[in-house]
Amino acid sequence: MTIAGDNRLVIRGVFNAPHTQWGYGHSSKKGKDLADLIEKADLTLFNEPASHTRIGAGPHRT
């Protein structure tokens, strides 16, 4: 699968896709699909799975 050819590509977002590869105790279907895409596209996950990507419990806190 070619996504960006020889160009560098950064994909970021809130995927709400739990998977054991990034520190969750379970994997959802979305998480499994995302992990499969990452593997098939030869992408690299840069954030540390144990690091929080946001602070707080409410949607208004970052």
mmCIF file of C-alpha atoms in Angstrom:
data_model
loop_
_atom_site.group_PDB
_atom_site.id
_atom_site.type_symbol
_atom_site.label_atom_id
_atom_site.label_comp_id
_atom_site.label_asym_id
_atom_site.label_seq_id
_atom_site.Cartn_x
_atom_site.Cartn_y
_atom_site.Cartn_z
ATOM 1 C CA MET A 1 0.000 0.000 0.000
ATOM 2 C CA THR A 2 1.441 3.342 -1.021
ATOM 3 C CA ILE A 3 0.134 6.409 0.758
ATOM 4 C CA ALA A 4 2.606 9.218 0.127
ATOM 5 C CA GLY A 5 5.215 7.670 -2.132
ATOM 6 C CA ASP A 6 8.640 9.053 -1.231
ATOM 7 C CA ASN A 7 7.142 12.047 0.589
ATOM 8 C CA ARG A 8 6.936 12.288 4.369
ATOM 9 C CA LEU A 9 3.468 12.068 5.828
ATOM 10 C CA VAL A 10 2.105 12.803 9.300
ATOM 11 C CA ILE A 11 -1.345 11.538 10.217
ATOM 12 C CA ARG A 12 -2.778 12.751 13.488
ATOM 13 C CA GLY A 13 -6.154 12.794 15.087
ATOM 14 C CA VAL A 14 -8.449 11.448 17.748
ATOM 15 C CA PHE A 15 -9.299 7.961 16.581
ATOM 16 C CA ASN A 16 -11.086 6.565 19.673
ATOM 17 C CA ALA A 17 -9.733 3.156 18.707
ATOM 18 C CA PRO A 18 -8.402 1.288 21.757
ATOM 19 C CA HIS A 19 -5.808 -1.414 21.080
ATOM 20 C CA THR A 20 -3.412 -3.351 23.261
ATOM 21 C CA GLN A 21 -0.481 -2.137 21.116
ATOM 22 C CA TRP A 22 -0.966 1.371 22.503
ATOM 23 C CA GLY A 23 -1.554 0.490 26.124
ATOM 24 C CA TYR A 24 -5.226 -0.447 26.442
ATOM 25 C CA GLY A 25 -6.339 -3.600 28.222
ATOM 26 C CA HIS A 26 -8.509 -4.551 25.227
ATOM 27 C CA SER A 27 -8.768 -3.953 21.489
ATOM 28 C CA SER A 28 -11.926 -2.658 19.824
ATOM 29 C CA LYS A 29 -12.798 -3.398 16.195
ATOM 30 C CA LYS A 30 -11.757 0.163 15.305
ATOM 31 C CA GLY A 31 -8.473 -0.373 17.148
ATOM 32 C CA LYS A 32 -7.810 -3.629 15.305
ATOM 33 C CA ASP A 33 -8.636 -1.983 11.968
ATOM 34 C CA LEU A 34 -6.317 0.940 12.734
ATOM 35 C CA ALA A 35 -3.492 -1.386 13.847
ATOM 36 C CA ASP A 36 -3.916 -3.387 10.613
ATOM 37 C CA LEU A 37 -3.774 -0.201 8.522
ATOM 38 C CA ILE A 38 -0.647 0.983 10.345
ATOM 39 C CA GLU A 39 1.036 -2.358 9.639
ATOM 40 C CA LYS A 40 -0.080 -2.648 6.000
ATOM 41 C CA ALA A 41 0.946 0.936 5.204
ATOM 42 C CA ASP A 42 4.282 0.497 7.041
ATOM 43 C CA LEU A 43 3.518 3.500 9.275
ATOM 44 C CA THR A 44 5.185 4.300 12.607
ATOM 45 C CA LEU A 45 3.369 5.227 15.811
ATOM 46 C CA PHE A 46 5.345 8.103 17.339
ATOM 47 C CA ASN A 47 3.584 8.760 20.624
ATOM 48 C CA GLU A 48 4.470 6.620 23.613
ATOM 49 C CA PRO A 49 1.544 4.287 24.341
ATOM 50 C CA ALA A 50 1.706 5.036 28.089
ATOM 51 C CA SER A 51 1.718 8.835 27.538
ATOM 52 C CA HIS A 52 -1.577 10.678 27.778
ATOM 53 C CA THR A 53 -2.495 12.698 24.716
ATOM 54 C CA ARG A 54 -4.869 14.932 26.668
ATOM 55 C CA ILE A 55 -5.430 16.031 30.250
ATOM 56 C CA GLY A 56 -8.732 15.860 32.093
ATOM 57 C CA ALA A 57 -11.939 13.927 31.704
ATOM 58 C CA GLY A 58 -14.176 16.532 30.068
ATOM 59 C CA PRO A 59 -14.323 17.265 26.340
ATOM 60 C CA HIS A 60 -13.419 20.924 26.984
ATOM 61 C CA ARG A 61 -10.080 20.151 28.678
ATOM 62 C CA THR A 62 -6.839 19.747 26.751
#
